[in-house]
CSV table of C-alpha atoms in Angstrom, one decimal:
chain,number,residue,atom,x,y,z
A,1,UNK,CA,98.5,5.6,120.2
A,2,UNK,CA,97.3,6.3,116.3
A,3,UNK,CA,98.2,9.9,115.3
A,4,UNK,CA,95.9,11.2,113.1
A,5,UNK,CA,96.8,12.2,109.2
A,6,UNK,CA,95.8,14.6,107.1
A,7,UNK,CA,93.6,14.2,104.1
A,8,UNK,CA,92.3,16.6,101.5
A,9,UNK,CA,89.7,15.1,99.5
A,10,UNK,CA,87.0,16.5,96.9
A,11,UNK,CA,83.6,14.6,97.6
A,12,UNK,CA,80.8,15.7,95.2
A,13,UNK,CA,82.6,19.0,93.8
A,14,UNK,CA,83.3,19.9,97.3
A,15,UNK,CA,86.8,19.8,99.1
A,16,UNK,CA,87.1,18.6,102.1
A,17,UNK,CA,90.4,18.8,104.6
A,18,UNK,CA,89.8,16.2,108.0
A,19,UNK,CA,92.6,14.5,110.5
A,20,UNK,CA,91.2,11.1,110.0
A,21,UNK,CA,92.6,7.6,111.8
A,22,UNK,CA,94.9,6.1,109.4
A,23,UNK,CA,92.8,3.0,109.6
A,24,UNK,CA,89.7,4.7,108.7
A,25,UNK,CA,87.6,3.0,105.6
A,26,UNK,CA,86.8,5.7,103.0
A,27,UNK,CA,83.1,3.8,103.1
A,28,UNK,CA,83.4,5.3,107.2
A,29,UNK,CA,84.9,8.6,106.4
A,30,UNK,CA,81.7,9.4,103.9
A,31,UNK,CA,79.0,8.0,106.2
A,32,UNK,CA,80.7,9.2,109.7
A,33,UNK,CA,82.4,12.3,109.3
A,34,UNK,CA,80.9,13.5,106.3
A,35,UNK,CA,77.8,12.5,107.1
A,36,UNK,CA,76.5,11.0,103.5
A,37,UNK,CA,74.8,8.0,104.3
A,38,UNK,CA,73.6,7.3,100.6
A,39,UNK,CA,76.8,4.4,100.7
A,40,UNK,CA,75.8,1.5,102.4
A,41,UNK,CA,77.6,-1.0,104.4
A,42,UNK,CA,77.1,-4.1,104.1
A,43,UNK,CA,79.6,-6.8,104.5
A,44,UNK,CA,82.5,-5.0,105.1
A,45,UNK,CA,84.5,-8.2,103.1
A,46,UNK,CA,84.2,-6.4,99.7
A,47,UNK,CA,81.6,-9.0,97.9
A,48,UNK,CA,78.3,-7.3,98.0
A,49,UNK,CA,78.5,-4.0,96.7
A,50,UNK,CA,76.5,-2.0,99.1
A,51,UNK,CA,79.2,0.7,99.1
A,52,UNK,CA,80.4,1.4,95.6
A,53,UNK,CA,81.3,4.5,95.1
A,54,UNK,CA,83.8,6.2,92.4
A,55,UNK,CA,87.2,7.4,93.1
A,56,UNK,CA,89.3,9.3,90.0
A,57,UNK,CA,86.6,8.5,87.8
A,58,UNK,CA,86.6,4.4,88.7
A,59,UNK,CA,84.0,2.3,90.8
A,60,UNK,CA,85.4,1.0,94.2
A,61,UNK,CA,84.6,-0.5,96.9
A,62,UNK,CA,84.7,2.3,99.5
A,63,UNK,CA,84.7,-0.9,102.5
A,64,UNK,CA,88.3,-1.7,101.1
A,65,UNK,CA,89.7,1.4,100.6
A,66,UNK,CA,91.4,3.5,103.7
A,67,UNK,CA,90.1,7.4,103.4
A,68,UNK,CA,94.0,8.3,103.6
A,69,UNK,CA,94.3,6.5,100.1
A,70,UNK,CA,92.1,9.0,98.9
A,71,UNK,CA,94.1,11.8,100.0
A,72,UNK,CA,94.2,14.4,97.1
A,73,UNK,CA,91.7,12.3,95.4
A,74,UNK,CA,88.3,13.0,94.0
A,75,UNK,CA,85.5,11.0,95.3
A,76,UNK,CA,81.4,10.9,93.7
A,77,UNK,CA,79.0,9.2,96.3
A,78,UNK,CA,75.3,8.3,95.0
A,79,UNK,CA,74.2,11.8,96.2
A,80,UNK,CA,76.8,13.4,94.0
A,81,UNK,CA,75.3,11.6,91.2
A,82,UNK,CA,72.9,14.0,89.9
A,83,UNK,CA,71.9,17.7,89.8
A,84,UNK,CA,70.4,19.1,93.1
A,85,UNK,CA,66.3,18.4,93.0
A,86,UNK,CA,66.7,15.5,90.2
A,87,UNK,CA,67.5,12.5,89.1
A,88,UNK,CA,70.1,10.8,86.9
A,89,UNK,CA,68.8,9.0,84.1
A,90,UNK,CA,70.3,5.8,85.8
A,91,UNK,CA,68.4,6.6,88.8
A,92,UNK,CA,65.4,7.3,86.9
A,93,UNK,CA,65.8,3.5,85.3
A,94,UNK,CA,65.3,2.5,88.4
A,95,UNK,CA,62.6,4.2,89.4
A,96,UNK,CA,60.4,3.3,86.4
A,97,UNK,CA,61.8,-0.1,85.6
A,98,UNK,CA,61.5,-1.2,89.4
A,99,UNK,CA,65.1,-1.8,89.7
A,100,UNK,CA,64.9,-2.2,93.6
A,101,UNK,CA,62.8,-3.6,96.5
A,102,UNK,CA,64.1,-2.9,99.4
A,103,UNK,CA,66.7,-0.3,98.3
A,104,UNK,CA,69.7,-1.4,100.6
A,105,UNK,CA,72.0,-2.6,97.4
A,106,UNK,CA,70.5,0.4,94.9
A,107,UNK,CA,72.9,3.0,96.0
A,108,UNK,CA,76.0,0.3,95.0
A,109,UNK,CA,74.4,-1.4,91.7
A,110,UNK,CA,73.5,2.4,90.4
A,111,UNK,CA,77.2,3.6,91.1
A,112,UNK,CA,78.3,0.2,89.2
A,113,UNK,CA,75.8,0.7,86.7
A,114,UNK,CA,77.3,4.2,86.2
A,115,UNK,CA,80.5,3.1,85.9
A,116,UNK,CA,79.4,0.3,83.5
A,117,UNK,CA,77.8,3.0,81.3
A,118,UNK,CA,80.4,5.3,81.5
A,119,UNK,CA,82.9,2.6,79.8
A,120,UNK,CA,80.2,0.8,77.7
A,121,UNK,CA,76.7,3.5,76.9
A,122,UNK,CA,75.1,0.7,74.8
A,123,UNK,CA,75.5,-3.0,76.8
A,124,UNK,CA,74.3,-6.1,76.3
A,125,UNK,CA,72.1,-8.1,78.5
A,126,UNK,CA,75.0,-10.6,78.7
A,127,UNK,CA,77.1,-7.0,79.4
A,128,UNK,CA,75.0,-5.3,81.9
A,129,UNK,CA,74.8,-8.6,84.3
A,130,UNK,CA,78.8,-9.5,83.9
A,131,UNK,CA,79.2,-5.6,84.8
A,132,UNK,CA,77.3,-5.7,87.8
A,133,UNK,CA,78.9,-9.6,88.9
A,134,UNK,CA,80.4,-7.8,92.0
A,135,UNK,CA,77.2,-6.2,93.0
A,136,UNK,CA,74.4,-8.4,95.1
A,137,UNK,CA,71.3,-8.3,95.5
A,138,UNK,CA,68.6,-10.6,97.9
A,139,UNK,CA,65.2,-9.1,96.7
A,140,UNK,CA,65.2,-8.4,93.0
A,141,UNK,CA,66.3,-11.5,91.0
A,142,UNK,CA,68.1,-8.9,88.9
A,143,UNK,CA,65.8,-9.1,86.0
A,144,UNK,CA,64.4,-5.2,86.5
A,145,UNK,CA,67.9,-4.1,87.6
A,146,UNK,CA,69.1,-5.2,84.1
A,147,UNK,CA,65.8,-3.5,82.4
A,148,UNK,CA,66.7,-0.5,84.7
A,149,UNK,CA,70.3,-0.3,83.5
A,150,UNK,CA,68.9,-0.8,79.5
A,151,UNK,CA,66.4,2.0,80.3
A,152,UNK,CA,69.0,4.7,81.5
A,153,UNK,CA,71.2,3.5,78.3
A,154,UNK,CA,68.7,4.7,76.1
A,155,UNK,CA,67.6,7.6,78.4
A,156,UNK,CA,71.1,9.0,78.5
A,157,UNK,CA,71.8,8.2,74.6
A,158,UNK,CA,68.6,10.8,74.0
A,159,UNK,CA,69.1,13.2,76.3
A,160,UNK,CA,70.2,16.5,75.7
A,161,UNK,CA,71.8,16.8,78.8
A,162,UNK,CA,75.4,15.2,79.4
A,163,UNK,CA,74.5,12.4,81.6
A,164,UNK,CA,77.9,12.4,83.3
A,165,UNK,CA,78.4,14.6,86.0
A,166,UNK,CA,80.9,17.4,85.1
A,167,UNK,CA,84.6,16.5,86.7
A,168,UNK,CA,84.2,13.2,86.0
């Protein structure tokens, strides 16, 4: 029998406290218990990307982290990424430049791409697609990704607005 331990972890500004299973993915505690199903699964083996998500201000893999690693931790999914009723200027690349086809890997390369930004606001072409090598996708050929990720460079180097979500 698994006892149950418990976590305290801020998700999108908002704390939560939960008994979880100590063998609980962080990747099942957001889409199970907390019920935000914006991070994918997708091959539960850490090499696709589907579930990125950042954790103390770094992109992880939510499918390789337990939810009781993240205890006292703060955690932004893609729906923390912009302001209620908007979009981020990364998502906003990806809307104009076509940076996704059938959506299931956009949640993961826009939380990468974030992250990418965050460390880097002005990449390279050779930049952008080495910092999204742990990201796949099977529709796009990457091309409008990469224009996507370019666009929000120069979208968030013009805006007004901080393009980082405060607590981050």
């Amino acid at each position: 029998m698994t006892t149950k331990r418990s976590i305290t972890v801020t998700v999108n500004g908002q704390q939560h406290q939960t008994e979880v299973e100590p063998r609980m993915l962080l990747v099942h505690y957001l889409r199970e218990v907390l019920d935000l199903t914006g991070t994918h699964i997708g091959c539960n083996t850490s090499q696709c990307g589907a579930c990125v998500v950042m954790l103390n201000g770094e992109a992880i893999k939510s499918c390789t982290v337990l939810a009781v690693q993240a205890d006292g931790g703060e955690v932004m999914t893609i729906e923390g990424l912009a302001p209620e009723g908007g979009l981020h200027p990364i998502q906003e690349g990806f809307w104009e430049k076509h940076g996704l086809q059938c959506g299931f890997c956009t949640p993961g390369m826009i939380m990468a791409s974030y992250q990418l930004l965050k460390n880097n606001p002005h990449p390279t072409e050779t930049e952008i697609r080495r910092g999204l090598e742990g990201n796949i996708c099977r529709c796009t050929g990457y091309q409008n990704i990469v224009r996507a990720v370019q666009d929000a460079s120069e979208r968030m180097s013009t805006s007004a607005e901080t393009p980082v979500p405060a607590g981050d």
